[in-house]
Coordinates of C-alpha atoms and ligand atoms in Angstrom, one line a residue:
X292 CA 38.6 51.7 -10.8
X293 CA 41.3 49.0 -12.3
X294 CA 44.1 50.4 -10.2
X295 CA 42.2 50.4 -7.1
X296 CA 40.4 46.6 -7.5
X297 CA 44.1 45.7 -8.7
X298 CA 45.2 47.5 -5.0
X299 CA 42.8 45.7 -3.3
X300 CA 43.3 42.6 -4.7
X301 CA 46.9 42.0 -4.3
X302 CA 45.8 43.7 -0.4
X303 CA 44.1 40.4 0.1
X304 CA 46.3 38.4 -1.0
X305 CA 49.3 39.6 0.9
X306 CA 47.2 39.7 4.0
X307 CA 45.9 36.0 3.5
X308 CA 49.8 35.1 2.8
X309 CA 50.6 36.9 5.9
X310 CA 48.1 35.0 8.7
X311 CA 49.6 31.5 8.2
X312 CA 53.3 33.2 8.9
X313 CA 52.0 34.7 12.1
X314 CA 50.4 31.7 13.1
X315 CA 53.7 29.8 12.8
X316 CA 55.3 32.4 14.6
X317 CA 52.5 32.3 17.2
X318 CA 53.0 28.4 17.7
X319 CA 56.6 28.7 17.4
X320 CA 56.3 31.2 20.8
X321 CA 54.6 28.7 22.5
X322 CA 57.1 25.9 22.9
X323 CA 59.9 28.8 22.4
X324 CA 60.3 31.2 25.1
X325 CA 58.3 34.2 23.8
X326 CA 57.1 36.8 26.1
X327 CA 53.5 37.4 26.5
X328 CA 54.0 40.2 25.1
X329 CA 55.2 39.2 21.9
X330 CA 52.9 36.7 21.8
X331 CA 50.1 39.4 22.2
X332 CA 51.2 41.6 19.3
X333 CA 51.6 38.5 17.3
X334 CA 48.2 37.4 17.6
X335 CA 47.1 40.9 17.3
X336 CA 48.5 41.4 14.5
X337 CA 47.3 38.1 12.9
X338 CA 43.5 39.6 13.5
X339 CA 44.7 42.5 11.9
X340 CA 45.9 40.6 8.9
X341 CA 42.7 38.9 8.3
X342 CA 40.3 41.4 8.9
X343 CA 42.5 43.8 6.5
X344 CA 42.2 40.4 4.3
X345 CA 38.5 40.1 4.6
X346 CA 37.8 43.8 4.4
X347 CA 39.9 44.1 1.1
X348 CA 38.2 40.4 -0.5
X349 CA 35.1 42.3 -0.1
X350 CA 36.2 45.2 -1.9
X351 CA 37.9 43.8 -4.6
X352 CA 34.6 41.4 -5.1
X353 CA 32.2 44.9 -5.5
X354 CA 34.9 46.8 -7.9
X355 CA 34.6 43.3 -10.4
X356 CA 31.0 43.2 -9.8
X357 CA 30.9 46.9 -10.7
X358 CA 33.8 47.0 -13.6
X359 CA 31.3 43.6 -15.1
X360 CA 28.1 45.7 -15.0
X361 CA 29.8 48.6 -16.6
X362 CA 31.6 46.6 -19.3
X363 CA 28.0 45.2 -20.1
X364 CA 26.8 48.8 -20.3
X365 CA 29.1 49.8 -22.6
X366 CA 28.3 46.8 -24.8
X367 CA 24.5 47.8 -24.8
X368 CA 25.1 51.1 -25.4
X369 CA 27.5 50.2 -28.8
X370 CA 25.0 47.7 -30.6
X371 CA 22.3 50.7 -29.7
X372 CA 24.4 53.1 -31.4
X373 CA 25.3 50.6 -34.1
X374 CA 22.0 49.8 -34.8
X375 CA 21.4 53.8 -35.3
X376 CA 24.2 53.8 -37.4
X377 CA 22.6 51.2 -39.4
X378 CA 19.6 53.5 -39.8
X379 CA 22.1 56.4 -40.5
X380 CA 22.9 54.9 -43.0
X381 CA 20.0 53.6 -44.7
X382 CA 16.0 53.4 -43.2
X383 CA 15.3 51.4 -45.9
X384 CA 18.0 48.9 -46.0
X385 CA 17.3 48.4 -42.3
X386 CA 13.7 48.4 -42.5
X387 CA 14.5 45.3 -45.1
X388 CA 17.1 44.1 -42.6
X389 CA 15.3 44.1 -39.5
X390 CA 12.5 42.2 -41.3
X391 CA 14.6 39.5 -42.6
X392 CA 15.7 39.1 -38.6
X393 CA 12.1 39.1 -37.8
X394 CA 11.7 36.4 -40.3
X395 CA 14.5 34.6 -39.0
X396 CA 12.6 34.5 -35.2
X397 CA 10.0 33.6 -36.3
X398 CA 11.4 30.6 -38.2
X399 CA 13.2 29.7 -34.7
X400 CA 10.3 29.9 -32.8
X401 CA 8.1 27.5 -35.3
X402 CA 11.3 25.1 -35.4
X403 CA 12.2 25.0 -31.7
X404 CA 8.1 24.2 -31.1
X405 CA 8.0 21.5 -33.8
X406 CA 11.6 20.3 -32.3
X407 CA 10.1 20.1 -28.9
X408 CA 7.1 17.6 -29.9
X409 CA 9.6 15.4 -31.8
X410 CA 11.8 15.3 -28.9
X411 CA 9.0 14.5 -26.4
X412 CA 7.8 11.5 -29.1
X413 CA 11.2 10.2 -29.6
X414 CA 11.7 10.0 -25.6
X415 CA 8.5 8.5 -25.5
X416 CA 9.3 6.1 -28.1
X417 CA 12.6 4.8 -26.6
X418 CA 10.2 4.2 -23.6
X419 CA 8.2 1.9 -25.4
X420 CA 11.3 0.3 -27.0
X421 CA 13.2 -0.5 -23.7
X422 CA 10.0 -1.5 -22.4
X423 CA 8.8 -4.1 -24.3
X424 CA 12.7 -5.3 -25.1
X425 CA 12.9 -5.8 -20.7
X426 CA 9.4 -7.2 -20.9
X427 CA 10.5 -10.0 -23.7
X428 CA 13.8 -10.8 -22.3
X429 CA 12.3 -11.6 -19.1
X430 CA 9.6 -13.5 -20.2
X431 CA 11.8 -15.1 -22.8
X432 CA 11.2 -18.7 -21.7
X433 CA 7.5 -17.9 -22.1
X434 CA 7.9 -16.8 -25.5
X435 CA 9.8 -19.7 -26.5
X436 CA 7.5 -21.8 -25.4
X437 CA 4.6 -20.2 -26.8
X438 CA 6.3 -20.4 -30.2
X439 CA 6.2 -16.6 -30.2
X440 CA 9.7 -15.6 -30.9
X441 CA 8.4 -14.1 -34.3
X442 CA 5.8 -12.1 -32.9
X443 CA 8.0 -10.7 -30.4
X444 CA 10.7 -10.1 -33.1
X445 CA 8.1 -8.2 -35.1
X446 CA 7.3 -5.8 -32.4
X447 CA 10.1 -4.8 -31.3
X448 CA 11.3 -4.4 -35.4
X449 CA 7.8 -2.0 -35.0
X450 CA 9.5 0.1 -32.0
X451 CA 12.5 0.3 -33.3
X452 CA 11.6 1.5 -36.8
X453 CA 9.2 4.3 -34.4
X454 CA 12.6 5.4 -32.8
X455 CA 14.6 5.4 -36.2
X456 CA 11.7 7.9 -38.0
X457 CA 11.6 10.5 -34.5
X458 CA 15.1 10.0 -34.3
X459 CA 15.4 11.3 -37.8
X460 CA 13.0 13.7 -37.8
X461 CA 14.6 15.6 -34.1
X462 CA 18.3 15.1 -35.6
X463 CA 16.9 17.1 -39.4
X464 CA 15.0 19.9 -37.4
X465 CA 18.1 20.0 -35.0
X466 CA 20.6 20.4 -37.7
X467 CA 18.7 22.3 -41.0
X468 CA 18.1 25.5 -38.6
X469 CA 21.4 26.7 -39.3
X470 CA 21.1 26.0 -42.9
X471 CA 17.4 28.0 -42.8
X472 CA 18.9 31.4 -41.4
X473 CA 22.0 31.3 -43.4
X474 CA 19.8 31.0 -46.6
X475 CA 17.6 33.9 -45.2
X476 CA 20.6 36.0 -44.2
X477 CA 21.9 35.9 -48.1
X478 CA 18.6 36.7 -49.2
X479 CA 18.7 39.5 -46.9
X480 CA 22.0 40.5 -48.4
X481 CA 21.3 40.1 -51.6
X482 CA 17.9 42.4 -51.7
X483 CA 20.2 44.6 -49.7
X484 CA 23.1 44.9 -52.6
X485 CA 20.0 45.6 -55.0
X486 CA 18.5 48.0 -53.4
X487 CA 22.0 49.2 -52.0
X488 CA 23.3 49.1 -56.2
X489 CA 19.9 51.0 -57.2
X490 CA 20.6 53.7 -54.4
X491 CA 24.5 53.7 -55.5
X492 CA 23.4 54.4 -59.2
X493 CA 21.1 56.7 -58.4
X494 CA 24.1 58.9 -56.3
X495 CA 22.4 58.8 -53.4
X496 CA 24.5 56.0 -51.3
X497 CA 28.7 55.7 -52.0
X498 CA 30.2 52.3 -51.9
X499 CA 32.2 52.6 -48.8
X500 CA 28.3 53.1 -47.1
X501 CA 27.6 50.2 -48.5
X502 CA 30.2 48.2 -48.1
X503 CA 30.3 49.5 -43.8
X504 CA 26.5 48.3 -44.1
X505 CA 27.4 45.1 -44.9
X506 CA 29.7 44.5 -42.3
X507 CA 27.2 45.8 -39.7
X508 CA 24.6 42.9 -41.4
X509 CA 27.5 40.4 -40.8
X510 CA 27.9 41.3 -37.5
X511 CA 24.1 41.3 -36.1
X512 CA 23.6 38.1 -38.8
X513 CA 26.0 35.8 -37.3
X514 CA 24.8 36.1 -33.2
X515 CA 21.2 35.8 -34.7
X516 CA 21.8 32.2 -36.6
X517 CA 24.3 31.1 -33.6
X518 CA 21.4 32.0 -30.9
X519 CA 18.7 30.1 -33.2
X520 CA 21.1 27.1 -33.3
X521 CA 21.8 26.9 -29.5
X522 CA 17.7 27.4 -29.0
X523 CA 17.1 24.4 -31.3
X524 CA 19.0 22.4 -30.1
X525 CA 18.1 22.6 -26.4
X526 CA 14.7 21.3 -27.4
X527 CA 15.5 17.7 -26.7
X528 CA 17.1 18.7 -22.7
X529 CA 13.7 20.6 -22.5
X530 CA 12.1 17.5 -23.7
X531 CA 13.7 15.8 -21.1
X532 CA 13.0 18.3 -18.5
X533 CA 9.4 18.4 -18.6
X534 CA 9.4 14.3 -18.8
X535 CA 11.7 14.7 -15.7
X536 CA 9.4 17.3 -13.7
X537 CA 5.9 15.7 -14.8
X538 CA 7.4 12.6 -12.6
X539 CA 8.7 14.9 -10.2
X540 CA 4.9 16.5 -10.0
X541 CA 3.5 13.0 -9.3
X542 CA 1.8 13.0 -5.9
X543 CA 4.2 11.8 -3.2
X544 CA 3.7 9.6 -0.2
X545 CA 2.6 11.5 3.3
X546 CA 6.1 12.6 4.3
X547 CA 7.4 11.1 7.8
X548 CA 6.4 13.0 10.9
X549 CA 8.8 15.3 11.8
X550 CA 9.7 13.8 15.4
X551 CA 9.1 10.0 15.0
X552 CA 7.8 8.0 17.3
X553 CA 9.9 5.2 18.1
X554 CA 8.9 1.7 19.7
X555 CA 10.5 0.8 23.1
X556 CA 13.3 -1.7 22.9
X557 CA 13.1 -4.8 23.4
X558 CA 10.3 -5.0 20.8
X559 CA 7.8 -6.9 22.0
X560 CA 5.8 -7.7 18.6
X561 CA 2.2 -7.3 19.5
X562 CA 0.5 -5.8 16.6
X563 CA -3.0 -4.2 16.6
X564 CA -5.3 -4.2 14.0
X565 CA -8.1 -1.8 14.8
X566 CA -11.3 -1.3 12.3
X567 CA -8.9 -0.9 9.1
X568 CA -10.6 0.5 6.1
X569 CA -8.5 0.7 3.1
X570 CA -9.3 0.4 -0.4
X571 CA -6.3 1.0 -3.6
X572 CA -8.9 3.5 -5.6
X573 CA -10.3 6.1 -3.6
X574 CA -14.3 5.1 -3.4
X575 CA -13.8 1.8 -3.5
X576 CA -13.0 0.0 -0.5
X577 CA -11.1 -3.4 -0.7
X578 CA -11.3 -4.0 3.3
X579 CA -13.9 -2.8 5.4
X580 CA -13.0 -3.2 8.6
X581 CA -10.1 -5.3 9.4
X582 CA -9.5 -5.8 13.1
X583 CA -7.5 -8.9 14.8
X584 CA -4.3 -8.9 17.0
X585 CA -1.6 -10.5 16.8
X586 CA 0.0 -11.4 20.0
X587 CA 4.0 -11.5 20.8
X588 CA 5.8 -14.1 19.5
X589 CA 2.4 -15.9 17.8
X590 CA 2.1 -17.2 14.5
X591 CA -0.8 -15.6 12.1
X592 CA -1.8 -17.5 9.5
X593 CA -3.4 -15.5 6.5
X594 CA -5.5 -17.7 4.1
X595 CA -8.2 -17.3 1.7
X596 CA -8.8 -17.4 -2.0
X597 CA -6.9 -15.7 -4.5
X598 CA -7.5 -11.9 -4.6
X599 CA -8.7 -11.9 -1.2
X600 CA -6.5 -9.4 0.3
X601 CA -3.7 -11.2 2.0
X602 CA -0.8 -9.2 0.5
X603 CA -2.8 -6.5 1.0
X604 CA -3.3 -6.6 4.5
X605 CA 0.7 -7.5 4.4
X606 CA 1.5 -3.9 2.4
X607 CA -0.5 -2.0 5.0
X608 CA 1.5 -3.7 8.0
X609 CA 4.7 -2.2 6.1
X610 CA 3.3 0.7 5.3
X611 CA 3.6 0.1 1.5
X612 CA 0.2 2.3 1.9
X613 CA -1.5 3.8 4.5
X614 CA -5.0 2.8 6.0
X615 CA -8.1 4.9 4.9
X616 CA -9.3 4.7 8.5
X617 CA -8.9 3.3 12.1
X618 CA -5.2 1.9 12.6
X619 CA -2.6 -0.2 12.7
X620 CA -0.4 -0.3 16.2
X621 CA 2.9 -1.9 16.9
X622 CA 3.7 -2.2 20.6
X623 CA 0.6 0.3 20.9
X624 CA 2.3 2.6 19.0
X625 CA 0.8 4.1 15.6
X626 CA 2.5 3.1 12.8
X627 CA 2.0 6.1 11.4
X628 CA 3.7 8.4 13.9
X629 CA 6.3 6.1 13.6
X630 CA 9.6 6.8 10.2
X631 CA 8.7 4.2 7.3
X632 CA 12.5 3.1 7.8
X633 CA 12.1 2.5 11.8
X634 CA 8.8 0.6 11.2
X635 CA 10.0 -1.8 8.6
X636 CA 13.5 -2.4 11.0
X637 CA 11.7 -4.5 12.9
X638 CA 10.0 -6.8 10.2
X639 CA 12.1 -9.8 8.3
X640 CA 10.2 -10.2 4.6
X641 CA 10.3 -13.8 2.4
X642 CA 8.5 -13.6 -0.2
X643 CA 7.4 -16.0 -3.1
X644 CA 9.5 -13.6 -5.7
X645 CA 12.8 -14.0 -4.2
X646 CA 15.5 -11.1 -4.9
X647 CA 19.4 -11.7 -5.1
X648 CA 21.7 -9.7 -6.6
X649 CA 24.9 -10.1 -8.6
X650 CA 27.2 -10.8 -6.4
X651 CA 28.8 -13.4 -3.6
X652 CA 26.3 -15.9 -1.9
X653 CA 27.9 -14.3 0.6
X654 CA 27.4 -10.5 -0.3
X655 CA 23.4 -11.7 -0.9
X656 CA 23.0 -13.2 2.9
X657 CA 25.1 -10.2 4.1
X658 CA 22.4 -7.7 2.2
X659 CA 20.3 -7.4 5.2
X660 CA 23.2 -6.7 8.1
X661 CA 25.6 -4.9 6.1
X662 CA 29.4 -5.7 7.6
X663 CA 28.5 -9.0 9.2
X664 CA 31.7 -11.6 9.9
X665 CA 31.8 -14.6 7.5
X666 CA 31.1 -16.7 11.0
X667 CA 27.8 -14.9 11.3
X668 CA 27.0 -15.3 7.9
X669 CA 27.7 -19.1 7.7
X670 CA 25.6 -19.6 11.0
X671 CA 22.8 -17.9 9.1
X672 CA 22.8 -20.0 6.5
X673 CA 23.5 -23.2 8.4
X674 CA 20.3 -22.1 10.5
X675 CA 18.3 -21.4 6.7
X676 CA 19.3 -24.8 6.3
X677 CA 21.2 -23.3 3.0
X678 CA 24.9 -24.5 4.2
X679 CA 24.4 -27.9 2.7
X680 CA 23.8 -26.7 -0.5
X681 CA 26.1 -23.4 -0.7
X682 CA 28.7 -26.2 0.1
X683 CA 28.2 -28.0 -3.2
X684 CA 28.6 -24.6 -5.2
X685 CA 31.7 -24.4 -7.4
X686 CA 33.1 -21.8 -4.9
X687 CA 30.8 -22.4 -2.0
X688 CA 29.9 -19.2 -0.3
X689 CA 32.5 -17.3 -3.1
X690 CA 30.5 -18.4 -5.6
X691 CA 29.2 -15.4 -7.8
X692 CA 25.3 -15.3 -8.6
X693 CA 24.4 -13.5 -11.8
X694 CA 21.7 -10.7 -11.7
X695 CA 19.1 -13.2 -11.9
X696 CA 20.3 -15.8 -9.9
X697 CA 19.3 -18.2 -12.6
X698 CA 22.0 -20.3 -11.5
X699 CA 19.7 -21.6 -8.3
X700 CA 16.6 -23.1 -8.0
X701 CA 13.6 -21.5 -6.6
X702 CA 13.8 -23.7 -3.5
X703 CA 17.5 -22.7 -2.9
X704 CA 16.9 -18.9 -3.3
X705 CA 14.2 -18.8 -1.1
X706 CA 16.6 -20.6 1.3
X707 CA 19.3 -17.9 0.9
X708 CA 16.6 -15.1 1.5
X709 CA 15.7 -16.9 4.5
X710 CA 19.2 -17.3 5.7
X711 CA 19.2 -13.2 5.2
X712 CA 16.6 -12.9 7.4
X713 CA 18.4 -14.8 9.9
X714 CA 21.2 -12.4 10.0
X715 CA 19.0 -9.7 10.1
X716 CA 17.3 -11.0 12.8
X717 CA 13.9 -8.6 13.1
X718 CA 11.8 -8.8 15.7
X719 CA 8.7 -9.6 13.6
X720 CA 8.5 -12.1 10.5
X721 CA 6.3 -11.7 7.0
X722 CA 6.3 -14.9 5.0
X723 CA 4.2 -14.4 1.5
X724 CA 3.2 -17.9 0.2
X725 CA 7.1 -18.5 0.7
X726 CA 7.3 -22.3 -0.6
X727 CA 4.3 -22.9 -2.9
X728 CA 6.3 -23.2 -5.6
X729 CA 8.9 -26.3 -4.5
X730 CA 9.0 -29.8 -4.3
X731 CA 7.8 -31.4 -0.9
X732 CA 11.3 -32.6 -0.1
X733 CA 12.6 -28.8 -0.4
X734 CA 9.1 -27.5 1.3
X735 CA 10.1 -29.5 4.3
X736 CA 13.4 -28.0 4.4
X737 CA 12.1 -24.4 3.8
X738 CA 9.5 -25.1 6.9
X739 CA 11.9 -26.5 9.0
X740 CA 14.4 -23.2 8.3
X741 CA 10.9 -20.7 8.5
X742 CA 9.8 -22.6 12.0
X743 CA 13.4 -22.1 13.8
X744 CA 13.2 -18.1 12.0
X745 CA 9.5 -18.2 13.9
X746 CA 10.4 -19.1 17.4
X747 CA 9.6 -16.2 19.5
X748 CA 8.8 -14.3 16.8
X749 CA 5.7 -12.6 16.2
X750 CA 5.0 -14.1 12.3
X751 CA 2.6 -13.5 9.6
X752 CA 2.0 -16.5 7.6
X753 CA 0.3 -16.3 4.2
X754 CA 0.2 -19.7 2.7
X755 CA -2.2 -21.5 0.0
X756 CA -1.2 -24.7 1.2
X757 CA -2.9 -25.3 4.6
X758 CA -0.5 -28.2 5.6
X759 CA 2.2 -25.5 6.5
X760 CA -0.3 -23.4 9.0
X761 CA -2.2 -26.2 10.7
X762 CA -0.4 -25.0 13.9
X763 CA -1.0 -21.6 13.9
X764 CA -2.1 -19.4 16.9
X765 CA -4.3 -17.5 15.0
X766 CA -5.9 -18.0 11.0
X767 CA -7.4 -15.1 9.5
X768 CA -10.0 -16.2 6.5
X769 CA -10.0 -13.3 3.8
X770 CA -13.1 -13.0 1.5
X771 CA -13.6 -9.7 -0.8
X772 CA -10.9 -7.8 1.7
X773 CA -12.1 -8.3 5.3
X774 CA -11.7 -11.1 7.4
X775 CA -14.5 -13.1 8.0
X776 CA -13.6 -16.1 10.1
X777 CA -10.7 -16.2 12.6
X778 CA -9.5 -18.6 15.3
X779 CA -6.9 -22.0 15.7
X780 CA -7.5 -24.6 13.2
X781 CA -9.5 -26.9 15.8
X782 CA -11.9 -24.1 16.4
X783 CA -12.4 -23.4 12.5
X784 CA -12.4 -26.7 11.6
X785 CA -15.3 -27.3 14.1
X786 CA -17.0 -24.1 13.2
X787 CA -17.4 -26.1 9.8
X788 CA -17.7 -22.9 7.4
X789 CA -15.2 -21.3 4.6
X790 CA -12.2 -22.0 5.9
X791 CA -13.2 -25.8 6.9
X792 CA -14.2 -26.3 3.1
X793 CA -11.2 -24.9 2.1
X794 CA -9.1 -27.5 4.2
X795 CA -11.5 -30.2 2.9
X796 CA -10.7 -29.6 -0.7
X797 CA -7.1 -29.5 0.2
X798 CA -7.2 -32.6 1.9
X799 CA -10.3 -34.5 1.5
Ligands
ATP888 N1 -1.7 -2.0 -6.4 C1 -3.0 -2.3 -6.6 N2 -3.8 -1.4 -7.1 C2 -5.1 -1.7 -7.3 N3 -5.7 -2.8 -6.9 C3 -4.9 -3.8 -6.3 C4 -3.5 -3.6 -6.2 N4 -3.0 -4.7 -5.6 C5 -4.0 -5.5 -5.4 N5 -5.2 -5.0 -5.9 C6 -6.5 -5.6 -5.8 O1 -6.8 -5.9 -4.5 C7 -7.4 -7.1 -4.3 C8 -6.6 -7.9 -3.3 O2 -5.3 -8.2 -3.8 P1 -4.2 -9.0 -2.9 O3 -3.0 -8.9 -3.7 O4 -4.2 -8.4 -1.6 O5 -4.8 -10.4 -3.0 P2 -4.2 -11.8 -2.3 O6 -5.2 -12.3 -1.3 O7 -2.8 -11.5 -1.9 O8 -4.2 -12.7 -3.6 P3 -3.2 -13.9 -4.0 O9 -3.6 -15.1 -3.2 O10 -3.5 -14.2 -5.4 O11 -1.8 -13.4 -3.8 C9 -7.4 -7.8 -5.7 O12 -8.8 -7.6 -6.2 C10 -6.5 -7.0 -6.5 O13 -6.9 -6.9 -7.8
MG889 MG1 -0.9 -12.2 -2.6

């Protein structure tokens, strides 16, 4: 078998060495002057060569696969025979050996078990640690001001004493395993030189026996504590395996349909709301039936009380989650028979919880039209009404932001996020109560950027302060979910219900 793969092999390779020559030759022919011929033969030869290549490859691969499965044989077959030697030798000694190796299992398998649990509770409590530590570094200007550094301090001392003692527990059962068989394999070998001496005295064993029964012992002993080790400590990947696969078994969101629908270009922006039932926990429905529409290029304004279901009705639009019943059309098309991705294309998102990242100013407008020019960019923010203040930055649109941005104020990263929708430039806008939380001066500037964003673009409006919505085409008033007054704010105001109340307290 050896000589042959050995044939085969170097076949291959003398074939696969020979192609790229002929090739060469081949080329060579054609700006030469070759005959046909020639050329013929040389390329017929060159399919030769590869197929005698292939064919041998092939071969070579079975006589390995073959000479493997037979050197694995053989193995089997000598630790069978060994192990009868064993038994030759002595029943007894191996009955007292082979229980000693049972003992050893069994000790592995209560080990790797207990290892396991420890494992899963230290993962779980380096999940609680990072937790809480991302938890109190972000509301750190909250605990400072609540006087509740100490508190804080104390918990976290709490989580990570937790971690130290699981820690310590999963690194003791990891390592003492070896220690455990190693203590049990001596005990083995030390009832066997008793009974081995008693049998020796007696004449019925000679020392050479005994000494060859020992080495036997050694060499079974030493695969058994290596295997018990590696089992042990694979415990803690395991640990992390299951964490991995029980998130992995979570349910997922309805897949995309296979062929998408798409909506027809230009977008239009005319988006149907049609007797939407939705509710977060299955049996209890938040929105009973929702139905408006919003007309191209008209502003929606989305008020009501806290908890009333405005960012809700937003997170069904995008498809955050899907509608229990009836639907939700865009351009008359179903939103869902339309990609996730080529649904949320077409909208532009500000929201009150602004996200930059660490990087340029420039990078952060550029986020939502990846590769645009720094002219484009600048028009964006000049648009956002952001220029004037990027300008004052140490390094102007250079400047780096840290993760947090903490080096802006709320009003100017809402401006930047506004300047990125800009460059964007969707067909459809989502504002989420995008400048309740500025000063009037800066609330003026945000509207004026968010009015220019809004021209001919169909907008969704959520806002607590009514000042910014007065001229809306459409108010939706939210109570428990549904909508239950909608029209301009003339009409409401006349209709003298909820949303006339509302404005009263506002402005009264
Ligand atoms: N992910 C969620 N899982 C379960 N219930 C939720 C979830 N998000 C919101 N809710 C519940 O749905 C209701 C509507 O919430 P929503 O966020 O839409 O209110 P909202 O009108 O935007 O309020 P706000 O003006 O305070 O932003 C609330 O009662 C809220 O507790
Ligand atoms: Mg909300």
């Amino acid at each position: 078998m050896k000589p042959l793969t050995v044939a085969l092999m170097a076949a291959d390779v003398v074939g696969a060495l020979l192609v790229p020559t002929l090739a060469a030759r081949l080329l060579n022919g054609g700006t030469a002057a070759m005959s046909f011929h020639t050329m013929t033969v040389t390329a017929l030869q060159m399919l030769a060569a590869s197929l005698v290549a292939g064919c041998c490859a092939i071969g070579a691969g079975y006589c390995c696969s073959v000479l493997a499965a037979r050197v694995a044989k053989d193995m089997r077959d000598a630790i069978y025979i060994k192990s009868l030697d064993l038994s030759v030798y002595s029943w007894l000694l191996t009955l007292v050996f082979l229980m000693f190796v049972c003992v050893n299992l069994g000790i592995t398998k209560i080990l790797a078990g207990k290892n396991l649990e420890v494992a899963a509770a230290r993962q779980e409590a380096v999940g609680h640690l990072t937790g809480a530590v991302e938890e109190y570094y972000q509301g750190r200007d909250v605990i400072k001001a609540s006087n509740r550094e100490d508190g804080s301090a104390e918990r976290v001392r709490g989580l990570t004493e937790q971690v130290r003692s699981v820690a310590q527990k999963a690194d003791f059962l990891t390592n003492c395993i070896n220690s455990i068989i190693r203590m049990f394999n001596r005990f083995s070998q030390a009832i066997v030189a008793l009974l081995g001496g008693g049998m020796m005295l007696q004449g019925t064993m000679s020392i050479g026996v005994l000494q060859a029964f020992f080495q036997y012992m050694n060499q079974v002993g030493e695969p058994i504590t290596e295997a018990s080790f590696m089992i042990n400590s694979t415990q803690s990947a395991l640990a992390s395996a299951e964490r991995t696969f029980a998130m992995l078994d979570e349910p997922e969101e309805t897949p995309d349909p296979a062929h998408p629908n798409v909506v027809e270009e230009p977008v239009r922006g005319r988006v149907e709301f049609r007797h939407v039932r939705f509710g977060y926990v299955p049996g209890k429905p938040l929105m009973k039936d929702v139905d408006f529409v919003a007309e191209p290029g008209r502003k929606v304004a989305i008020v009501g009380t806290t908890g009333a279901g405005k960012t809700t009705l937003i997170n069904l639009l995008m498809r955050f989650y899907d509608v229990d019943t009836g639907s939700i059309t865009l351009d008359g098309v179903d939103t869902r028979t339309m990609s996730r991705h080529g649904l949320r294309r077409e909208f532009g998102m500000v929201l009150q919880d602004t996200w930059l990242f660490g990087g340029t100013v420039a990078e952060n407008i550029a986020y939502g039209k990846p590769g645009a020019t720094r002219e484009q960019i600048i028009a964006a923010a000049k648009a956002a009404h952001a220029d004037f203040f990027i300008r004052t930055l140490p390094k102007g649109y250079d400047t780096v932001l840290d993760n947090e941005a903490n080096d802006l104020s709320v009003g100017q990263r809402q401006l930047l996020t506004i300047a990125r929708v800009f460059l964007a430039d969707p067909a459809m806008l989502i504002f989420d109560e995008a400048t309740s939380s500025v000063d009037t001066r800066t609330e003026q500037a945000i509207a004026n950027a968010m009015n220019a964003l809004m021209a001919d673009r169909t907008s969704f409006v959520i806002a607590h302060r009514l000042s910014t919505i007065r001229d809306a085409d459409l108010i939706l008033y939210m109570e428990h979910g549904d909508i239950v007054e909608h029209g301009t704010h003339e009409r409401l105001l006349e209709q003298a219900v909820a949303y006339a109340k509302l404005y009263d307290s506002q402005f009264a």
